[in-house]
Coordinates of C-alpha atoms and ligand atoms in Angstrom, one line a residue:
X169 CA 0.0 0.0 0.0
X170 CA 1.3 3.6 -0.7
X171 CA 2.0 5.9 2.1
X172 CA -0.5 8.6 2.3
X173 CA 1.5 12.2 2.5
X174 CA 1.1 15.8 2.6
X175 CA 3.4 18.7 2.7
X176 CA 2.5 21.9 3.3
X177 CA 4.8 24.7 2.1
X178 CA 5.2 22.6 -1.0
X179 CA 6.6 25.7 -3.5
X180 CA 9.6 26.4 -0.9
X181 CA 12.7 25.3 -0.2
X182 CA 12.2 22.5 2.0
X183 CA 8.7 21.1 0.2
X184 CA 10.7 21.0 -3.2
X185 CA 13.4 19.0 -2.0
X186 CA 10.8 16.9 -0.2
X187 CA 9.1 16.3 -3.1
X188 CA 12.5 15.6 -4.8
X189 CA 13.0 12.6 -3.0
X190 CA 9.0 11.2 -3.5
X191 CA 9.5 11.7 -6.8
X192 CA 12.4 9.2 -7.1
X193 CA 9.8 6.7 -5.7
X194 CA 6.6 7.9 -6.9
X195 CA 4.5 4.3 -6.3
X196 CA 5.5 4.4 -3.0
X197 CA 3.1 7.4 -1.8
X198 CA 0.1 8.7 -2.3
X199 CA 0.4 12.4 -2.5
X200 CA -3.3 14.0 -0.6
X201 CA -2.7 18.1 0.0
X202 CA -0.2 20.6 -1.3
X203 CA 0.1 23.9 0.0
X204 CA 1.9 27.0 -1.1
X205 CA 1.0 30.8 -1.0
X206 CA 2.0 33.1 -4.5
X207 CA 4.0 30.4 -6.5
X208 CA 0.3 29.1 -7.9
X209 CA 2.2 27.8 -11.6
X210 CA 4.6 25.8 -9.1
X211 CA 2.1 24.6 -7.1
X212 CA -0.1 23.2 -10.1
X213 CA 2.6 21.7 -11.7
X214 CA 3.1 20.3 -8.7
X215 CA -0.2 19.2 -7.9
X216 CA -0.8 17.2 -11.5
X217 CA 2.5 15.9 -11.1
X218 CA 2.0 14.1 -8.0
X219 CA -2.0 13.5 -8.7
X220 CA -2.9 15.2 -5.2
X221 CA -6.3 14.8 -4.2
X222 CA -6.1 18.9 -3.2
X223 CA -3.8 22.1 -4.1
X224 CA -4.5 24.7 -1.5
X225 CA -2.8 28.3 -1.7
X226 CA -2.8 30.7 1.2
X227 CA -4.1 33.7 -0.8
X228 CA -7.6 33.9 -1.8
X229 CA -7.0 36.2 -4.7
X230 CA -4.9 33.6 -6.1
X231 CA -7.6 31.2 -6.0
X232 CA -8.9 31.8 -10.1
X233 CA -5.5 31.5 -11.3
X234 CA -4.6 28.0 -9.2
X235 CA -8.0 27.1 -10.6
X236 CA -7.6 27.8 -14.2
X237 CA -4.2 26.4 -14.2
X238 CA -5.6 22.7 -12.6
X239 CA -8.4 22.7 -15.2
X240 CA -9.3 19.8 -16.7
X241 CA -7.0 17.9 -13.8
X242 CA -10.0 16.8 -11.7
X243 CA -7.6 18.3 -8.5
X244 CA -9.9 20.0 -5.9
X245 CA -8.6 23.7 -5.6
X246 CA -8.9 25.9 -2.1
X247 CA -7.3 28.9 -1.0
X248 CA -6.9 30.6 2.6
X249 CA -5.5 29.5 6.4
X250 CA -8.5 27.5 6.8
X251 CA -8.9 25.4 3.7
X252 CA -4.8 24.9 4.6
X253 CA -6.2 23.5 8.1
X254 CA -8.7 21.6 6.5
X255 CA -6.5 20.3 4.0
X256 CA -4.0 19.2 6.9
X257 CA -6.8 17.3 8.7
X258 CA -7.1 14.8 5.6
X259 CA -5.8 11.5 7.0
X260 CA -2.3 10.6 6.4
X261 CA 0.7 8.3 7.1
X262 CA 3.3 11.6 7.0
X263 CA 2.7 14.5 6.8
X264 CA 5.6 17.1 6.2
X265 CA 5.2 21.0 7.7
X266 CA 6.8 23.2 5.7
X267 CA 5.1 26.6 5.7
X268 CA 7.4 29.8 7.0
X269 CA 6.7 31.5 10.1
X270 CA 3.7 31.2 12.8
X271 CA 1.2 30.7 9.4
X272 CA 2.4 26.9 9.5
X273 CA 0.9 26.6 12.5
X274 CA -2.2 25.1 12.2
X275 CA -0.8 22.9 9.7
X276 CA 1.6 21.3 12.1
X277 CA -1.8 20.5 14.8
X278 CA -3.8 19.6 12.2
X279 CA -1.0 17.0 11.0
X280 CA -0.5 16.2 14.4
X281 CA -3.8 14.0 14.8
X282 CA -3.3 11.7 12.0
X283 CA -1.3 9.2 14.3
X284 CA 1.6 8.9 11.8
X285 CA 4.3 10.8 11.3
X286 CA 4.3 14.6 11.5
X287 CA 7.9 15.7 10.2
X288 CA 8.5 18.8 11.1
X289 CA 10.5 21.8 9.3
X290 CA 8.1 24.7 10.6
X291 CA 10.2 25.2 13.7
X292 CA 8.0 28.1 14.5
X293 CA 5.1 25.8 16.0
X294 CA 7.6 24.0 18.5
X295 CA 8.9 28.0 18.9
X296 CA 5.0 29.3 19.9
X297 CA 3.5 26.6 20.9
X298 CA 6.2 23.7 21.8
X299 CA 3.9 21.7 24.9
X300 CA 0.1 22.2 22.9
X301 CA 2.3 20.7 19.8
X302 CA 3.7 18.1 21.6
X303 CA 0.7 17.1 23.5
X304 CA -1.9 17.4 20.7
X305 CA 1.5 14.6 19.2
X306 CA 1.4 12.3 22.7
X307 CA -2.1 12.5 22.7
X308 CA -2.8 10.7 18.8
X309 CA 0.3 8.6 19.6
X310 CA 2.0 10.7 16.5
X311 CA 5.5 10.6 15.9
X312 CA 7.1 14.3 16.1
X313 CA 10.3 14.0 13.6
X314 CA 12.5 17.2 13.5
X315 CA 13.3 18.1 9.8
X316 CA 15.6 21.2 11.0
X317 CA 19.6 19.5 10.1
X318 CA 20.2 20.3 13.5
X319 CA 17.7 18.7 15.7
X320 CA 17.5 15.7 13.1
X321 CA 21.2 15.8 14.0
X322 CA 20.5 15.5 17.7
X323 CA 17.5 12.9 17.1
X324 CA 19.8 10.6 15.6
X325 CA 22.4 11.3 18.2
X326 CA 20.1 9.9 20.6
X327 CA 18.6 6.9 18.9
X328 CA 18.8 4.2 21.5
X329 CA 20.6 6.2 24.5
X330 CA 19.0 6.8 28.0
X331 CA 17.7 10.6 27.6
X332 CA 18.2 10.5 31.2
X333 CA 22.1 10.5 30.8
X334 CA 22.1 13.3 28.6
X335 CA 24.5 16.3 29.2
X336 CA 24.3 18.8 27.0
X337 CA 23.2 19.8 23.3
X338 CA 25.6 21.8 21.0
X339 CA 23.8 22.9 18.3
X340 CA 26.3 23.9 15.2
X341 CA 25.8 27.0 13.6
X342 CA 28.4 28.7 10.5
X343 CA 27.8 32.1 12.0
X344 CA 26.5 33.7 8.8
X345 CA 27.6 35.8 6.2
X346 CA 28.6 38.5 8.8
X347 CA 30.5 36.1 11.2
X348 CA 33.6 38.5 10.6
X349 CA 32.0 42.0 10.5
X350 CA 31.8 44.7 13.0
X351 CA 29.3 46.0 14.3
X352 CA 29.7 49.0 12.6
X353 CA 29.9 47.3 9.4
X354 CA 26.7 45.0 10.4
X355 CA 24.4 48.1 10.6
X356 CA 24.6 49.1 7.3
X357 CA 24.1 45.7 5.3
X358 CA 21.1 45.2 2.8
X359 CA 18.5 42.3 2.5
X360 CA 20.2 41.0 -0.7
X361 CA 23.5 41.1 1.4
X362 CA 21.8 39.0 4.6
X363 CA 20.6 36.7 2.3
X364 CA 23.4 35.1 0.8
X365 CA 24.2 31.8 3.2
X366 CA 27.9 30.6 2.6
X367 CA 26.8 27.0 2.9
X368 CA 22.9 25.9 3.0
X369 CA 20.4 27.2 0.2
X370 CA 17.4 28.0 1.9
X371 CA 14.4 29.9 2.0
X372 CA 15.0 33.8 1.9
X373 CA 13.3 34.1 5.4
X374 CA 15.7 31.6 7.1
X375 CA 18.5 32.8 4.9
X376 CA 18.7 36.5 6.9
X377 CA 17.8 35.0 10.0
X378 CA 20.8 33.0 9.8
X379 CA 22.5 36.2 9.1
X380 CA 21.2 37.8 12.3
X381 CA 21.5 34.4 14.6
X382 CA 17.7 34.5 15.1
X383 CA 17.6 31.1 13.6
X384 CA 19.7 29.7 16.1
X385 CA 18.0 31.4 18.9
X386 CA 14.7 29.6 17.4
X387 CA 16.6 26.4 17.2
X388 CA 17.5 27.2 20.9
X389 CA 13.8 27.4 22.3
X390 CA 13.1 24.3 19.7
X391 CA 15.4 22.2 21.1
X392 CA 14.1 22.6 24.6
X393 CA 10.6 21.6 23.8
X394 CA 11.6 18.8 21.5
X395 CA 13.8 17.2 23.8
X396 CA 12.7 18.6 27.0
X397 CA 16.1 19.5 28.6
X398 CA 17.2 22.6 30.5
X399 CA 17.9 25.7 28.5
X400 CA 21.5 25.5 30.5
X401 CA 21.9 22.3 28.5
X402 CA 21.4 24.1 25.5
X403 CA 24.7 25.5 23.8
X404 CA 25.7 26.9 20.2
X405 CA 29.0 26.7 18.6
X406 CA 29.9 28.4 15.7
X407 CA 31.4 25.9 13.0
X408 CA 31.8 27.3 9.6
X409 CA 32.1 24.2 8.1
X410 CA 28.9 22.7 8.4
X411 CA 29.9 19.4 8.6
X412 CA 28.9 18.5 11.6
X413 CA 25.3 19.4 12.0
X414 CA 25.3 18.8 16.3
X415 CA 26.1 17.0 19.0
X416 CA 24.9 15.6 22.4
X417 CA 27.1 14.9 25.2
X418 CA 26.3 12.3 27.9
X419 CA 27.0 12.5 31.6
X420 CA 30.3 10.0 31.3
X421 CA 31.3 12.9 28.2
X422 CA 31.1 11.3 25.2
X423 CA 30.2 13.6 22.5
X424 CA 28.0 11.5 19.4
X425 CA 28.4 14.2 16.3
X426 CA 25.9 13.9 13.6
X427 CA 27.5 14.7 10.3
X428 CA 27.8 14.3 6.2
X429 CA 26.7 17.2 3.7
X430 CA 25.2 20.2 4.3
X431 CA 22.0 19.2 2.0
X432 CA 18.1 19.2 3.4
X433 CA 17.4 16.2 2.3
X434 CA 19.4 14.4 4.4
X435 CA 17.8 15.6 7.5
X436 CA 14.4 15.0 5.0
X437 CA 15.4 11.8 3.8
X438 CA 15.9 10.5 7.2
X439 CA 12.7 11.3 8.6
X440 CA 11.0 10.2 5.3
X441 CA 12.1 6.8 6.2
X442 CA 12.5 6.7 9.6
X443 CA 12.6 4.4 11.5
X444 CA 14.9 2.8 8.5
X445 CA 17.1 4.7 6.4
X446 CA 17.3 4.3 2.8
X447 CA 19.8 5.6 0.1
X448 CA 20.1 9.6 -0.6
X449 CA 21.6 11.3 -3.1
X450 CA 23.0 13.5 -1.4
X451 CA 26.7 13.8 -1.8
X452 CA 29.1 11.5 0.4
X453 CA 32.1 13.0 2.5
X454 CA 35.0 13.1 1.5
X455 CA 37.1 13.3 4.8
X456 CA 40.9 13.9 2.7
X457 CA 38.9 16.6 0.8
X458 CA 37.6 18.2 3.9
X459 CA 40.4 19.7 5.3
X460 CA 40.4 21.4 9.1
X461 CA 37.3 21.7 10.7
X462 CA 36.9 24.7 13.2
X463 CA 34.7 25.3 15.9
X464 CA 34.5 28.4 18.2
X465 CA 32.2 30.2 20.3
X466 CA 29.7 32.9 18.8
X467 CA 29.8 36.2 19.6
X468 CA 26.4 37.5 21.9
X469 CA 27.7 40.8 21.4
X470 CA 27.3 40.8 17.5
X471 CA 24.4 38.7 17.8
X472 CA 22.1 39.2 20.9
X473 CA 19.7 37.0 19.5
X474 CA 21.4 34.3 21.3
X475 CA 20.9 35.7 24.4
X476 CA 17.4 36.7 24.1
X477 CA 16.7 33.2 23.6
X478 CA 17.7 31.9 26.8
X479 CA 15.8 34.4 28.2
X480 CA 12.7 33.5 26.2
X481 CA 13.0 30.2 27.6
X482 CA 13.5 31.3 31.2
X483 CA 10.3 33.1 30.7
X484 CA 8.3 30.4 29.6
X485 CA 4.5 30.5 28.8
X486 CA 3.9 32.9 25.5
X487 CA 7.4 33.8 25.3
X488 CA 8.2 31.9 22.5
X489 CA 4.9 33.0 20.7
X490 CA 5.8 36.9 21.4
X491 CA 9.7 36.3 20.4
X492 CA 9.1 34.4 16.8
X493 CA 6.7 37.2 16.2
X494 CA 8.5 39.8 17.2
X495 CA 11.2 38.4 14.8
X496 CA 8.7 37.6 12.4
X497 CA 7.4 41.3 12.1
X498 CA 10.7 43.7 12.8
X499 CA 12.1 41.1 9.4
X500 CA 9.6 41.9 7.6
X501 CA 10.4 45.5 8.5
X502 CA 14.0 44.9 7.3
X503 CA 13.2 43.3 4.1
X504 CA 11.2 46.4 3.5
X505 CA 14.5 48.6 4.4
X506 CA 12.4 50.2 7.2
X507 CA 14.8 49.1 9.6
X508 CA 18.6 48.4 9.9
X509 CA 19.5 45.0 10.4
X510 CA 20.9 45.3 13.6
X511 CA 17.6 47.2 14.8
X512 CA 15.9 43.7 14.6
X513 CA 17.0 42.4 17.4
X514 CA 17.1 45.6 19.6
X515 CA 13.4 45.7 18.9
X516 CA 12.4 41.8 19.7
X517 CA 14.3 42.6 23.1
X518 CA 11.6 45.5 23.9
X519 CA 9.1 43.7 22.4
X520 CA 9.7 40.9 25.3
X521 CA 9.9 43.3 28.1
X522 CA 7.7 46.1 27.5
X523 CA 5.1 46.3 30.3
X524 CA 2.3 45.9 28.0
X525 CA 3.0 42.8 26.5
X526 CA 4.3 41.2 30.1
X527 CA 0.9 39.9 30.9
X528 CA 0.3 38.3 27.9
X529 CA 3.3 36.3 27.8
X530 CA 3.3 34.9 31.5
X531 CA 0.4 32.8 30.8
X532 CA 1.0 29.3 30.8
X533 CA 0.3 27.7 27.1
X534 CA -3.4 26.6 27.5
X535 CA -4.4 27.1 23.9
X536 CA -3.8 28.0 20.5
X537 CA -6.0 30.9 20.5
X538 CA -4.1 32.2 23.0
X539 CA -0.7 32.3 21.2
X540 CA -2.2 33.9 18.1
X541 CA -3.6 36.4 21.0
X542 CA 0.3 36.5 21.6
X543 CA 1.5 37.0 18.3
X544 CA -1.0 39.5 17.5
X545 CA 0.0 41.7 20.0
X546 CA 3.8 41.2 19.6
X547 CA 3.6 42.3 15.9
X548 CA 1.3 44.7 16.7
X549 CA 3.9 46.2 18.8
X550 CA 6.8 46.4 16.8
X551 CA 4.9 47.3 13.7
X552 CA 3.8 50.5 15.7
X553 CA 7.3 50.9 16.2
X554 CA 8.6 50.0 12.9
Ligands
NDP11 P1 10.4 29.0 1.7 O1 10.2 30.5 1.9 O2 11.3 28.5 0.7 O3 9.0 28.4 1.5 C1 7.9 28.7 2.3 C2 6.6 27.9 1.9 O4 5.5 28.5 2.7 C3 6.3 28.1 0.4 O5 5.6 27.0 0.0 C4 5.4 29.4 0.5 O6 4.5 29.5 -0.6 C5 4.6 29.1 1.7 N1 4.0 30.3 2.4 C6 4.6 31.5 2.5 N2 3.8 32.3 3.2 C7 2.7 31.6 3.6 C8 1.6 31.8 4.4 N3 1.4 33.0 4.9 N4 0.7 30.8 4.6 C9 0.9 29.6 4.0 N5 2.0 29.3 3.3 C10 2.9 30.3 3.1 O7 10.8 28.5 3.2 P2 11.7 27.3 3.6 O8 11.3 26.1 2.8 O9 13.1 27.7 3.6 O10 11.3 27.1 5.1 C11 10.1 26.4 5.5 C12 10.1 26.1 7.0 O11 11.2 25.2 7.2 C13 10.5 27.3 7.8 O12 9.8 27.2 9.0 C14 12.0 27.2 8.1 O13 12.4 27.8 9.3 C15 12.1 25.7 8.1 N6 13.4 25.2 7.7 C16 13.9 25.4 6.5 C17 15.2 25.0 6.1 C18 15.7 25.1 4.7 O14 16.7 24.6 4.4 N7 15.1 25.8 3.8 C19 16.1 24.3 7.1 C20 15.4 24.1 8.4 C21 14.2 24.5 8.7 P3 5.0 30.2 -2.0 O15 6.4 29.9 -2.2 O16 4.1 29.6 -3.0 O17 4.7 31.7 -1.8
MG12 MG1 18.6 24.5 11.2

């Protein structure tokens, strides 16, 4: 029998190498729901390629065109946040989130109930909403796989140890295009400049906040609810390389390094197959091609992103909801050139302690209406700000 999938975010980064890899294997799935947002000739091609029961696009004026261009197809067309829910509550064996920001969301809960296997990209929902994710997961007995290199890195560090002797998590990170700028120099760079990553080719979202070290601080609060340690566990290291994609060290100090290429659909691949693993064609190592490998400790000065995730975490509650959209909303302001790039994080930082959004965030996570209520009010205020 196929495996019934989904992937939402299908037109990005991470759903086109997803699909990548189906498509080397085509009889072994059965593709139900794609999901993108302006990329509508993508997502058709998409769609008829894969003969998905459903194409959904997030914009409802985009809705004709995804129509006219499934014609003829006999694929149901749908358009908006809720048809993308709806479409994610379609039974599945795996069901991939892939959608950028706090709008993948409701995708990740809605693929949470299917009692497969929900691999997860959108680090966002483990960011805002990290215990209602993983209980609505515990609850349908799903299987949460991390899709982010790094936390598929420290998954399959794991694999049959005793999370009870775990030490410590060192995420890797290559520092960015800016690792060897000043400050001075930081403030004036452009979008176009941020977005160029010197080793993974990702989304343009994730590309600048690579730049800025707001992905790792999201990887940061990620870890923590995905593998439920102490944020003092929690470490970063900046290794240029990205060879090895993290590590977990157990109490008697052994260190277990996940490495190989730095190519999505290894982390992808994995949890596609999981719990086997199957060829990839991804490209092997070649360790006497290589060369050094460096590791060193990032710089909180340059990049108080870092910091300001720790202390997300410390808070607790709707933190993580009022930090990702924060971030969310002061990038959107620097893609726009409304703000300098270093004026992101200086924003998110009184975004998280302004008096007014205090109350908001010291909740503890009861519901999902309650971190939109979050996020709202976080983008709200930096918007009034931007
Ligand atoms: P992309 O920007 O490449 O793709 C985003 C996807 O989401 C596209 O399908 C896009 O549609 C769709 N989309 C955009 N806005 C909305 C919206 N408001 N509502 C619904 N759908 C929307 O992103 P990536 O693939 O790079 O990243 C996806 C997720 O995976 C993110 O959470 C990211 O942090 C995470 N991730 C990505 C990695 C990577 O290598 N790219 C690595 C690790 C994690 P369209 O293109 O049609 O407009
Ligand atoms: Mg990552």
């Amino acid at each position: 029998m196929p495996r019934k999938i989904s992937i939402f975010g299908s037109t990005g980064s991470i759903g086109t190498n997803t699909l990548d890899l189906i498509r080397r294997d085509k009889q072994a799935y059965d593709v139900v729901a794609l999901s993108g947002a302006g990329n509508i000739v993508l997502l058709a091609e998409q769609a008829i390629e894969f003969s998905a029961q459903i194409a959904v696009t997030a914009y409802d004026d985009r809705l004709e065109d995804l129509k006219a261009a499934l014609q003829g197809s006999g694929i149901e067309a749908a358009s908006g946040a809720n048809a993308i829910a709806e479409a994610a509550a379609r039974p599945v064996n795996w069901g991939m989130s892939a959608i950028v920001g706090a709008a993948g969301l409701k995708a990740s809960m809605a693929l949470a109930r299917h009692g497969g296997v929900l691999a997860l990209a959108n680090k966002e929902s483990m960011v805002c909403a990290g215990e209602l994710l993983s209980a609505e997961c515990a609850r349908f007995g799903t299987d949460l796989l991390p899709v982010d290199s790094e936390h598929s890195a420290l998954f399959q560090a794991m694999n049959g140890e005793n999370r009870n002797t775990l030490k410590r998590l060192i995420l890797t990170a290559t520092g960015g295009p800016f690792k060897d700028f000043t400050l001075e120099q930081m403030q004036g760079v452009t979008p176009e400049q941020a977005v160029k990553h010197p080793k993974w080719n990702m989304g343009q979202r994730i590309s600048i906040d690579s730049a800025s070290m707001f992905n790792k601080s999201l990887e940061v609060i990620e870890a923590k609810y995905l593998f439920l340690c102490e944020p003092s566990q929690i470490e970063v290291v900046v290794h240029p390389q990205a060879i090895v994609h993290s590590m977990v060290e157990y109490v008697d100090h052994t260190i277990i390094a996940h490495m190989g290429s730095p190519d999505m659909r290894g982390a992808i691949g994995y949890a596609l197959h999981w719990p086997n693993r199957a060829p990839n064609p991804i490209e092997p190592l070649d360790f006497a091609k290589l060369g050094d490998l460096s590791f060193s400790s990032p710089d909180e000065a340059k990049f108080p992103a870092l910091r300001l995730a720790h202390e997300t975490l410390t808070m607790g509650g709707y933190a993580g909801a009022v930090f990702n959209a924060a971030k969310e909303a002061a990038l959107d302001g620097f893609i726009a050139r409304k703000i300098g790039f270093l004026d992101m994080a200086a924003l998110v930082e009184k975004t998280m302690y302004s008096a007014q959004i205090e109350p908001i965030r010291e909740r503890s996570q009861t519901s999902l209406s309650e971190v939109f209520e979050a996020d709202t009010a976080a983008r709200k205020f930096v918007n009034d700000r931007i």
